Each structure stands twice: as structure tokens, then as C-alpha cells.
Amino acid sequence: MKRPQNEMKLCFPSLSENERLARVAVGGFLAQKNPRVDELSEIKTAVSEAVTNCIVHAYRDTIGTVELTAKLSGDEVYIKIKDRGCGIEDVEKAMEPLYTTLPDEERSGLGFSVMESFTDRVTVKSKPGFGTAVVLIKKLRSKI
Ligand SMILES: Nc1ncnc2c1ncn2[C@@H]1O[C@H](COP(=O)(O)OP(=O)(O)OP(=O)(O)O)[C@@H](O)[C@H]1O
Ligand SMILES: [Mg+2]
């Protein structure tokens, strides 16, 4: 991404009520671009999936910090969701549709698929024992 015109950072504990906080914060940050309603809801849903993964997987039996960074450059939105939780052994496998390590807890293994279909690019960097960073990139389409 080119030099961002605006950015924000938000840190919060991995409590399930903060999934909503992340959605609202991202929505508020993007309001300056006056985005289309459908695009905004796609971005918020992708963010929710990434934040939920921090809550349910990264910090499975504990509470840790989730760090959300959002940047805007022109029509490009960049959002990073980072945790210092358990990390992912095999990122490629984790990103396969329907792959989940928690099938007994009604997880469907579609979080990464949702992130991919609702944004233009998803990159995941992870190190077992150190944590995971998910970057979502999406170009806003102009309004007609
Ligand atoms: N931040 C994370 N830290 C550790 N493991 C993760 C993280 N995000 C995802 N994973 C791993 O990747 C798998 C796939 O994630 P994905 O979001 O696609 O599915 P899910 O969370 O299992 O199910 P769903 O999102 O449909 O409820 C998870 O089951 C988990 O093992
Ligand atoms: Mg998930």
C-alpha cells in the first residue's frame, strides 16, 4: 500500500463482546470514505471472522490482546488483525474451505473462505507459539 492518508490502531482483550467493537470501529473508520453499504458490510464481516479466530483459536483457554490496524490510501483499505496466541502450524491447510480444528464446537471451517470472498486479498503470517497476523485488503468501488 502507498503512504496511508489515515490510519488507526485498536487493542482489546480477546473477549467475545469485542467482536462487535471491532466491527463498529472499522465501520466508523471507513465512514470517511462514504462506502457502499454492501462493501462496508463485507469488510465488517471479514474483520469479524478474523477477530473471532483470535478469540476462539489463538487464545483458546486464555485471554490475550488482539491488535487491529486499519489504513486507508486512496480507495484501498488495509486491515491487519494480529494476535500473540498459539499460532497456526500449517497456514495453507488452515485456509482450505471446511478445515477446522474445532469441529465439535459447531465451527464450520469457513472463516478464511468468507474473508477471501469478501475482500480482494488475504494474507496470513503465523508462527506456532508466537501468534498470527491476518491482513485483509480491499479496494472500494466508487459509488454510481
Ligand atoms: N488466529 C488464529 N490463531 C490460531 N489458529 C487459527 C487462527 N485463525 C484460524 N486458525 C486455525 O485455522 C482454522 C480455520 O479457520 P477458519 O476461520 O477458516 O475456520 P473455523 O474458525 O474453524 O470455523 P468458522 O470460522 O467457520 O467458525 C481454525 O480451525 C484454526 O485451527
Ligand atoms: Mg473462524
JSON list of C-alpha atoms and ligand atoms in Angstrom, two decimals:
[
{"chain": "A", "resi": 1, "resn": "MET", "atom": "CA", "xyz": [0.00, 0.00, 0.00]},
{"chain": "A", "resi": 2, "resn": "LYS", "atom": "CA", "xyz": [1.13, 3.56, -0.74]},
{"chain": "A", "resi": 3, "resn": "ARG", "atom": "CA", "xyz": [1.60, 6.03, 2.08]},
{"chain": "A", "resi": 4, "resn": "PRO", "atom": "CA", "xyz": [-1.65, 5.87, 4.06]},
{"chain": "A", "resi": 5, "resn": "GLN", "atom": "CA", "xyz": [-3.78, 9.01, 4.25]},
{"chain": "A", "resi": 6, "resn": "ASN", "atom": "CA", "xyz": [-5.29, 7.92, 7.52]},
{"chain": "A", "resi": 7, "resn": "GLU", "atom": "CA", "xyz": [-4.81, 5.08, 9.95]},
{"chain": "A", "resi": 8, "resn": "MET", "atom": "CA", "xyz": [-5.88, 3.79, 13.33]},
{"chain": "A", "resi": 9, "resn": "LYS", "atom": "CA", "xyz": [-4.88, 1.17, 15.83]},
{"chain": "A", "resi": 10, "resn": "LEU", "atom": "CA", "xyz": [-7.09, -0.54, 18.36]},
{"chain": "A", "resi": 11, "resn": "CYS", "atom": "CA", "xyz": [-6.04, -3.04, 21.03]},
{"chain": "A", "resi": 12, "resn": "PHE", "atom": "CA", "xyz": [-8.52, -5.04, 23.05]},
{"chain": "A", "resi": 13, "resn": "PRO", "atom": "CA", "xyz": [-8.71, -8.27, 25.07]},
{"chain": "A", "resi": 14, "resn": "SER", "atom": "CA", "xyz": [-9.99, -11.38, 23.32]},
{"chain": "A", "resi": 15, "resn": "LEU", "atom": "CA", "xyz": [-13.49, -11.23, 24.80]},
{"chain": "A", "resi": 16, "resn": "SER", "atom": "CA", "xyz": [-16.36, -12.20, 22.53]},
{"chain": "A", "resi": 17, "resn": "GLU", "atom": "CA", "xyz": [-18.11, -8.87, 23.12]},
{"chain": "A", "resi": 18, "resn": "ASN", "atom": "CA", "xyz": [-15.17, -7.17, 21.43]},
{"chain": "A", "resi": 19, "resn": "GLU", "atom": "CA", "xyz": [-16.03, -8.74, 18.09]},
{"chain": "A", "resi": 20, "resn": "ARG", "atom": "CA", "xyz": [-18.77, -6.12, 17.89]},
{"chain": "A", "resi": 21, "resn": "LEU", "atom": "CA", "xyz": [-16.35, -3.41, 18.98]},
{"chain": "A", "resi": 22, "resn": "ALA", "atom": "CA", "xyz": [-14.04, -4.33, 16.08]},
{"chain": "A", "resi": 23, "resn": "ARG", "atom": "CA", "xyz": [-16.92, -4.18, 13.57]},
{"chain": "A", "resi": 24, "resn": "VAL", "atom": "CA", "xyz": [-18.12, -0.82, 14.84]},
{"chain": "A", "resi": 25, "resn": "ALA", "atom": "CA", "xyz": [-14.61, 0.66, 14.98]},
{"chain": "A", "resi": 26, "resn": "VAL", "atom": "CA", "xyz": [-13.83, -0.41, 11.41]},
{"chain": "A", "resi": 27, "resn": "GLY", "atom": "CA", "xyz": [-17.20, 0.91, 10.24]},
{"chain": "A", "resi": 28, "resn": "GLY", "atom": "CA", "xyz": [-16.53, 4.23, 11.95]},
{"chain": "A", "resi": 29, "resn": "PHE", "atom": "CA", "xyz": [-13.05, 4.48, 10.49]},
{"chain": "A", "resi": 30, "resn": "LEU", "atom": "CA", "xyz": [-14.27, 3.79, 6.94]},
{"chain": "A", "resi": 31, "resn": "ALA", "atom": "CA", "xyz": [-17.16, 6.23, 7.19]},
{"chain": "A", "resi": 32, "resn": "GLN", "atom": "CA", "xyz": [-14.85, 9.00, 5.93]},
{"chain": "A", "resi": 33, "resn": "LYS", "atom": "CA", "xyz": [-14.87, 7.23, 2.54]},
{"chain": "A", "resi": 34, "resn": "ASN", "atom": "CA", "xyz": [-18.65, 7.09, 2.44]},
{"chain": "A", "resi": 35, "resn": "PRO", "atom": "CA", "xyz": [-18.51, 3.44, 1.31]},
{"chain": "A", "resi": 36, "resn": "ARG", "atom": "CA", "xyz": [-21.32, 1.47, -0.27]},
{"chain": "A", "resi": 37, "resn": "VAL", "atom": "CA", "xyz": [-23.43, -0.36, 2.30]},
{"chain": "A", "resi": 38, "resn": "ASP", "atom": "CA", "xyz": [-22.73, -3.79, 0.80]},
{"chain": "A", "resi": 39, "resn": "GLU", "atom": "CA", "xyz": [-18.97, -3.21, 0.71]},
{"chain": "A", "resi": 40, "resn": "LEU", "atom": "CA", "xyz": [-18.93, -1.96, 4.26]},
{"chain": "A", "resi": 41, "resn": "SER", "atom": "CA", "xyz": [-20.82, -4.98, 5.49]},
{"chain": "A", "resi": 42, "resn": "GLU", "atom": "CA", "xyz": [-18.47, -7.31, 3.59]},
{"chain": "A", "resi": 43, "resn": "ILE", "atom": "CA", "xyz": [-15.44, -5.70, 5.23]},
{"chain": "A", "resi": 44, "resn": "LYS", "atom": "CA", "xyz": [-17.02, -5.81, 8.67]},
{"chain": "A", "resi": 45, "resn": "THR", "atom": "CA", "xyz": [-17.90, -9.49, 8.23]},
{"chain": "A", "resi": 46, "resn": "ALA", "atom": "CA", "xyz": [-14.33, -10.32, 7.16]},
{"chain": "A", "resi": 47, "resn": "VAL", "atom": "CA", "xyz": [-13.00, -8.44, 10.20]},
{"chain": "A", "resi": 48, "resn": "SER", "atom": "CA", "xyz": [-15.41, -10.32, 12.48]},
{"chain": "A", "resi": 49, "resn": "GLU", "atom": "CA", "xyz": [-14.19, -13.65, 11.18]},
{"chain": "A", "resi": 50, "resn": "ALA", "atom": "CA", "xyz": [-10.55, -12.73, 11.81]},
{"chain": "A", "resi": 51, "resn": "VAL", "atom": "CA", "xyz": [-11.29, -11.36, 15.29]},
{"chain": "A", "resi": 52, "resn": "THR", "atom": "CA", "xyz": [-13.41, -14.41, 16.18]},
{"chain": "A", "resi": 53, "resn": "ASN", "atom": "CA", "xyz": [-10.49, -16.62, 15.20]},
{"chain": "A", "resi": 54, "resn": "CYS", "atom": "CA", "xyz": [-8.28, -14.77, 17.68]},
{"chain": "A", "resi": 55, "resn": "ILE", "atom": "CA", "xyz": [-10.90, -15.24, 20.40]},
{"chain": "A", "resi": 56, "resn": "VAL", "atom": "CA", "xyz": [-11.71, -18.91, 19.80]},
{"chain": "A", "resi": 57, "resn": "HIS", "atom": "CA", "xyz": [-8.46, -20.31, 18.42]},
{"chain": "A", "resi": 58, "resn": "ALA", "atom": "CA", "xyz": [-5.46, -18.10, 19.16]},
{"chain": "A", "resi": 59, "resn": "TYR", "atom": "CA", "xyz": [-6.33, -17.57, 22.81]},
{"chain": "A", "resi": 60, "resn": "ARG", "atom": "CA", "xyz": [-8.26, -20.79, 23.22]},
{"chain": "A", "resi": 61, "resn": "ASP", "atom": "CA", "xyz": [-8.15, -21.23, 27.02]},
{"chain": "A", "resi": 62, "resn": "THR", "atom": "CA", "xyz": [-6.97, -17.80, 27.90]},
{"chain": "A", "resi": 63, "resn": "ILE", "atom": "CA", "xyz": [-7.49, -14.11, 27.23]},
{"chain": "A", "resi": 64, "resn": "GLY", "atom": "CA", "xyz": [-4.89, -12.19, 25.26]},
{"chain": "A", "resi": 65, "resn": "THR", "atom": "CA", "xyz": [-4.57, -8.98, 23.31]},
{"chain": "A", "resi": 66, "resn": "VAL", "atom": "CA", "xyz": [-5.90, -8.55, 19.80]},
{"chain": "A", "resi": 67, "resn": "GLU", "atom": "CA", "xyz": [-4.40, -5.71, 17.79]},
{"chain": "A", "resi": 68, "resn": "LEU", "atom": "CA", "xyz": [-6.35, -4.24, 14.90]},
{"chain": "A", "resi": 69, "resn": "THR", "atom": "CA", "xyz": [-4.74, -1.78, 12.49]},
{"chain": "A", "resi": 70, "resn": "ALA", "atom": "CA", "xyz": [-6.68, -0.09, 9.71]},
{"chain": "A", "resi": 71, "resn": "LYS", "atom": "CA", "xyz": [-5.24, 2.11, 6.97]},
{"chain": "A", "resi": 72, "resn": "LEU", "atom": "CA", "xyz": [-6.65, 3.98, 4.02]},
{"chain": "A", "resi": 73, "resn": "SER", "atom": "CA", "xyz": [-4.80, 5.00, 0.92]},
{"chain": "A", "resi": 74, "resn": "GLY", "atom": "CA", "xyz": [-6.98, 6.32, -1.88]},
{"chain": "A", "resi": 75, "resn": "ASP", "atom": "CA", "xyz": [-9.65, 3.71, -2.36]},
{"chain": "A", "resi": 76, "resn": "GLU", "atom": "CA", "xyz": [-7.59, 0.93, -0.81]},
{"chain": "A", "resi": 77, "resn": "VAL", "atom": "CA", "xyz": [-8.45, -0.40, 2.62]},
{"chain": "A", "resi": 78, "resn": "TYR", "atom": "CA", "xyz": [-5.83, -2.30, 4.60]},
{"chain": "A", "resi": 79, "resn": "ILE", "atom": "CA", "xyz": [-6.77, -4.06, 7.83]},
{"chain": "A", "resi": 80, "resn": "LYS", "atom": "CA", "xyz": [-4.45, -6.14, 9.98]},
{"chain": "A", "resi": 81, "resn": "ILE", "atom": "CA", "xyz": [-5.68, -8.36, 12.82]},
{"chain": "A", "resi": 82, "resn": "LYS", "atom": "CA", "xyz": [-2.87, -9.64, 14.96]},
{"chain": "A", "resi": 83, "resn": "ASP", "atom": "CA", "xyz": [-2.65, -11.91, 17.98]},
{"chain": "A", "resi": 84, "resn": "ARG", "atom": "CA", "xyz": [0.12, -13.36, 20.10]},
{"chain": "A", "resi": 85, "resn": "GLY", "atom": "CA", "xyz": [-1.68, -16.64, 20.61]},
{"chain": "A", "resi": 86, "resn": "CYS", "atom": "CA", "xyz": [-0.98, -20.25, 19.71]},
{"chain": "A", "resi": 87, "resn": "GLY", "atom": "CA", "xyz": [-0.22, -19.69, 16.02]},
{"chain": "A", "resi": 88, "resn": "ILE", "atom": "CA", "xyz": [-1.04, -21.96, 13.08]},
{"chain": "A", "resi": 89, "resn": "GLU", "atom": "CA", "xyz": [1.08, -24.99, 12.15]},
{"chain": "A", "resi": 90, "resn": "ASP", "atom": "CA", "xyz": [0.02, -25.19, 8.51]},
{"chain": "A", "resi": 91, "resn": "VAL", "atom": "CA", "xyz": [-1.46, -21.96, 7.17]},
{"chain": "A", "resi": 92, "resn": "GLU", "atom": "CA", "xyz": [-2.22, -23.36, 3.72]},
{"chain": "A", "resi": 93, "resn": "LYS", "atom": "CA", "xyz": [-4.25, -26.18, 5.23]},
{"chain": "A", "resi": 94, "resn": "ALA", "atom": "CA", "xyz": [-6.00, -23.87, 7.73]},
{"chain": "A", "resi": 95, "resn": "MET", "atom": "CA", "xyz": [-7.18, -21.73, 4.82]},
{"chain": "A", "resi": 96, "resn": "GLU", "atom": "CA", "xyz": [-8.80, -24.62, 2.98]},
{"chain": "A", "resi": 97, "resn": "PRO", "atom": "CA", "xyz": [-12.61, -24.39, 2.95]},
{"chain": "A", "resi": 98, "resn": "LEU", "atom": "CA", "xyz": [-14.24, -26.52, 5.67]},
{"chain": "A", "resi": 99, "resn": "TYR", "atom": "CA", "xyz": [-10.97, -27.14, 7.50]},
{"chain": "A", "resi": 100, "resn": "THR", "atom": "CA", "xyz": [-11.42, -26.62, 11.22]},
{"chain": "A", "resi": 101, "resn": "THR", "atom": "CA", "xyz": [-9.63, -27.79, 14.33]},
{"chain": "A", "resi": 102, "resn": "LEU", "atom": "CA", "xyz": [-12.82, -27.36, 16.37]},
{"chain": "A", "resi": 103, "resn": "PRO", "atom": "CA", "xyz": [-15.48, -29.45, 14.57]},
{"chain": "A", "resi": 104, "resn": "ASP", "atom": "CA", "xyz": [-17.15, -30.34, 17.88]},
{"chain": "A", "resi": 105, "resn": "GLU", "atom": "CA", "xyz": [-17.87, -26.72, 18.71]},
{"chain": "A", "resi": 106, "resn": "GLU", "atom": "CA", "xyz": [-20.02, -26.00, 15.69]},
{"chain": "A", "resi": 107, "resn": "ARG", "atom": "CA", "xyz": [-17.20, -24.39, 13.77]},
{"chain": "A", "resi": 108, "resn": "SER", "atom": "CA", "xyz": [-17.67, -24.88, 10.07]},
{"chain": "A", "resi": 109, "resn": "GLY", "atom": "CA", "xyz": [-14.16, -24.05, 8.87]},
{"chain": "A", "resi": 110, "resn": "LEU", "atom": "CA", "xyz": [-15.38, -21.27, 6.60]},
{"chain": "A", "resi": 111, "resn": "GLY", "atom": "CA", "xyz": [-13.89, -18.19, 8.28]},
{"chain": "A", "resi": 112, "resn": "PHE", "atom": "CA", "xyz": [-10.94, -17.82, 5.89]},
{"chain": "A", "resi": 113, "resn": "SER", "atom": "CA", "xyz": [-13.21, -18.57, 2.90]},
{"chain": "A", "resi": 114, "resn": "VAL", "atom": "CA", "xyz": [-15.52, -15.74, 3.98]},
{"chain": "A", "resi": 115, "resn": "MET", "atom": "CA", "xyz": [-12.53, -13.38, 4.38]},
{"chain": "A", "resi": 116, "resn": "GLU", "atom": "CA", "xyz": [-11.32, -14.34, 0.90]},
{"chain": "A", "resi": 117, "resn": "SER", "atom": "CA", "xyz": [-14.65, -13.92, -0.80]},
{"chain": "A", "resi": 118, "resn": "PHE", "atom": "CA", "xyz": [-15.41, -10.57, 0.85]},
{"chain": "A", "resi": 119, "resn": "THR", "atom": "CA", "xyz": [-12.04, -8.91, 0.25]},
{"chain": "A", "resi": 120, "resn": "ASP", "atom": "CA", "xyz": [-9.55, -8.71, -2.63]},
{"chain": "A", "resi": 121, "resn": "ARG", "atom": "CA", "xyz": [-6.61, -10.24, -0.84]},
{"chain": "A", "resi": 122, "resn": "VAL", "atom": "CA", "xyz": [-5.99, -12.14, 2.39]},
{"chain": "A", "resi": 123, "resn": "THR", "atom": "CA", "xyz": [-2.50, -12.83, 3.66]},
{"chain": "A", "resi": 124, "resn": "VAL", "atom": "CA", "xyz": [-1.75, -14.84, 6.76]},
{"chain": "A", "resi": 125, "resn": "LYS", "atom": "CA", "xyz": [1.55, -14.96, 8.60]},
{"chain": "A", "resi": 126, "resn": "SER", "atom": "CA", "xyz": [1.80, -17.24, 11.56]},
{"chain": "A", "resi": 127, "resn": "LYS", "atom": "CA", "xyz": [4.36, -18.82, 13.81]},
{"chain": "A", "resi": 128, "resn": "PRO", "atom": "CA", "xyz": [3.34, -21.60, 16.19]},
{"chain": "A", "resi": 129, "resn": "GLY", "atom": "CA", "xyz": [3.78, -20.40, 19.75]},
{"chain": "A", "resi": 130, "resn": "PHE", "atom": "CA", "xyz": [4.14, -16.77, 18.72]},
{"chain": "A", "resi": 131, "resn": "GLY", "atom": "CA", "xyz": [0.91, -15.76, 17.03]},
{"chain": "A", "resi": 132, "resn": "THR", "atom": "CA", "xyz": [-0.79, -14.86, 13.80]},
{"chain": "A", "resi": 133, "resn": "ALA", "atom": "CA", "xyz": [-1.29, -11.78, 11.65]},
{"chain": "A", "resi": 134, "resn": "VAL", "atom": "CA", "xyz": [-4.07, -11.66, 9.07]},
{"chain": "A", "resi": 135, "resn": "VAL", "atom": "CA", "xyz": [-4.06, -8.84, 6.52]},
{"chain": "A", "resi": 136, "resn": "LEU", "atom": "CA", "xyz": [-7.22, -8.02, 4.57]},
{"chain": "A", "resi": 137, "resn": "ILE", "atom": "CA", "xyz": [-7.01, -5.73, 1.55]},
{"chain": "A", "resi": 138, "resn": "LYS", "atom": "CA", "xyz": [-9.96, -4.40, -0.39]},
{"chain": "A", "resi": 139, "resn": "LYS", "atom": "CA", "xyz": [-10.42, -1.68, -2.95]},
{"chain": "A", "resi": 140, "resn": "LEU", "atom": "CA", "xyz": [-13.59, 0.32, -2.52]},
{"chain": "A", "resi": 141, "resn": "ARG", "atom": "CA", "xyz": [-15.62, 0.65, -5.69]},
{"chain": "A", "resi": 142, "resn": "SER", "atom": "CA", "xyz": [-16.82, 4.12, -6.41]},
{"chain": "A", "resi": 143, "resn": "LYS", "atom": "CA", "xyz": [-20.47, 4.94, -5.96]},
{"chain": "A", "resi": 144, "resn": "ILE", "atom": "CA", "xyz": [-22.62, 5.43, -9.00]},
{"chain": "B", "resi": 1, "resn": "LIG", "atom": "N1", "xyz": [-5.71, -16.52, 14.84]},
{"chain": "B", "resi": 1, "resn": "LIG", "atom": "C1", "xyz": [-5.62, -17.87, 14.82]},
{"chain": "B", "resi": 1, "resn": "LIG", "atom": "N2", "xyz": [-4.80, -18.50, 15.70]},
{"chain": "B", "resi": 1, "resn": "LIG", "atom": "C2", "xyz": [-4.69, -19.85, 15.70]},
{"chain": "B", "resi": 1, "resn": "LIG", "atom": "N3", "xyz": [-5.34, -20.66, 14.84]},
{"chain": "B", "resi": 1, "resn": "LIG", "atom": "C3", "xyz": [-6.15, -20.10, 13.95]},
{"chain": "B", "resi": 1, "resn": "LIG", "atom": "C4", "xyz": [-6.34, -18.67, 13.88]},
{"chain": "B", "resi": 1, "resn": "LIG", "atom": "N4", "xyz": [-7.19, -18.42, 12.86]},
{"chain": "B", "resi": 1, "resn": "LIG", "atom": "C5", "xyz": [-7.52, -19.59, 12.32]},
{"chain": "B", "resi": 1, "resn": "LIG", "atom": "N5", "xyz": [-6.90, -20.62, 12.96]},
{"chain": "B", "resi": 1, "resn": "LIG", "atom": "C6", "xyz": [-6.98, -22.06, 12.59]},
{"chain": "B", "resi": 1, "resn": "LIG", "atom": "O1", "xyz": [-7.45, -22.15, 11.26]},
{"chain": "B", "resi": 1, "resn": "LIG", "atom": "C7", "xyz": [-8.62, -22.99, 11.19]},
{"chain": "B", "resi": 1, "resn": "LIG", "atom": "C8", "xyz": [-9.54, -22.47, 10.11]},
{"chain": "B", "resi": 1, "resn": "LIG", "atom": "O2", "xyz": [-10.06, -21.18, 10.45]},
{"chain": "B", "resi": 1, "resn": "LIG", "atom": "P1", "xyz": [-11.48, -20.75, 9.86]},
{"chain": "B", "resi": 1, "resn": "LIG", "atom": "O3", "xyz": [-11.83, -19.41, 10.42]},
{"chain": "B", "resi": 1, "resn": "LIG", "atom": "O4", "xyz": [-11.45, -20.89, 8.38]},
{"chain": "B", "resi": 1, "resn": "LIG", "atom": "O5", "xyz": [-12.47, -21.86, 10.42]},
{"chain": "B", "resi": 1, "resn": "LIG", "atom": "P2", "xyz": [-13.01, -22.06, 11.92]},
{"chain": "B", "resi": 1, "resn": "LIG", "atom": "O6", "xyz": [-12.71, -20.85, 12.75]},
{"chain": "B", "resi": 1, "resn": "LIG", "atom": "O7", "xyz": [-12.51, -23.36, 12.43]},
{"chain": "B", "resi": 1, "resn": "LIG", "atom": "O8", "xyz": [-14.59, -22.17, 11.68]},
{"chain": "B", "resi": 1, "resn": "LIG", "atom": "P3", "xyz": [-15.59, -20.94, 11.42]},
{"chain": "B", "resi": 1, "resn": "LIG", "atom": "O9", "xyz": [-14.76, -19.72, 11.14]},
{"chain": "B", "resi": 1, "resn": "LIG", "atom": "O10", "xyz": [-16.39, -21.36, 10.21]},
{"chain": "B", "resi": 1, "resn": "LIG", "atom": "O11", "xyz": [-16.39, -20.81, 12.66]},
{"chain": "B", "resi": 1, "resn": "LIG", "atom": "C9", "xyz": [-9.18, -22.94, 12.60]},
{"chain": "B", "resi": 1, "resn": "LIG", "atom": "O12", "xyz": [-9.96, -24.09, 12.87]},
{"chain": "B", "resi": 1, "resn": "LIG", "atom": "C10", "xyz": [-7.93, -22.86, 13.46]},
{"chain": "B", "resi": 1, "resn": "LIG", "atom": "O13", "xyz": [-7.36, -24.14, 13.63]},
{"chain": "B", "resi": 2, "resn": "MG", "atom": "MG", "xyz": [-13.13, -18.94, 12.10]}
]
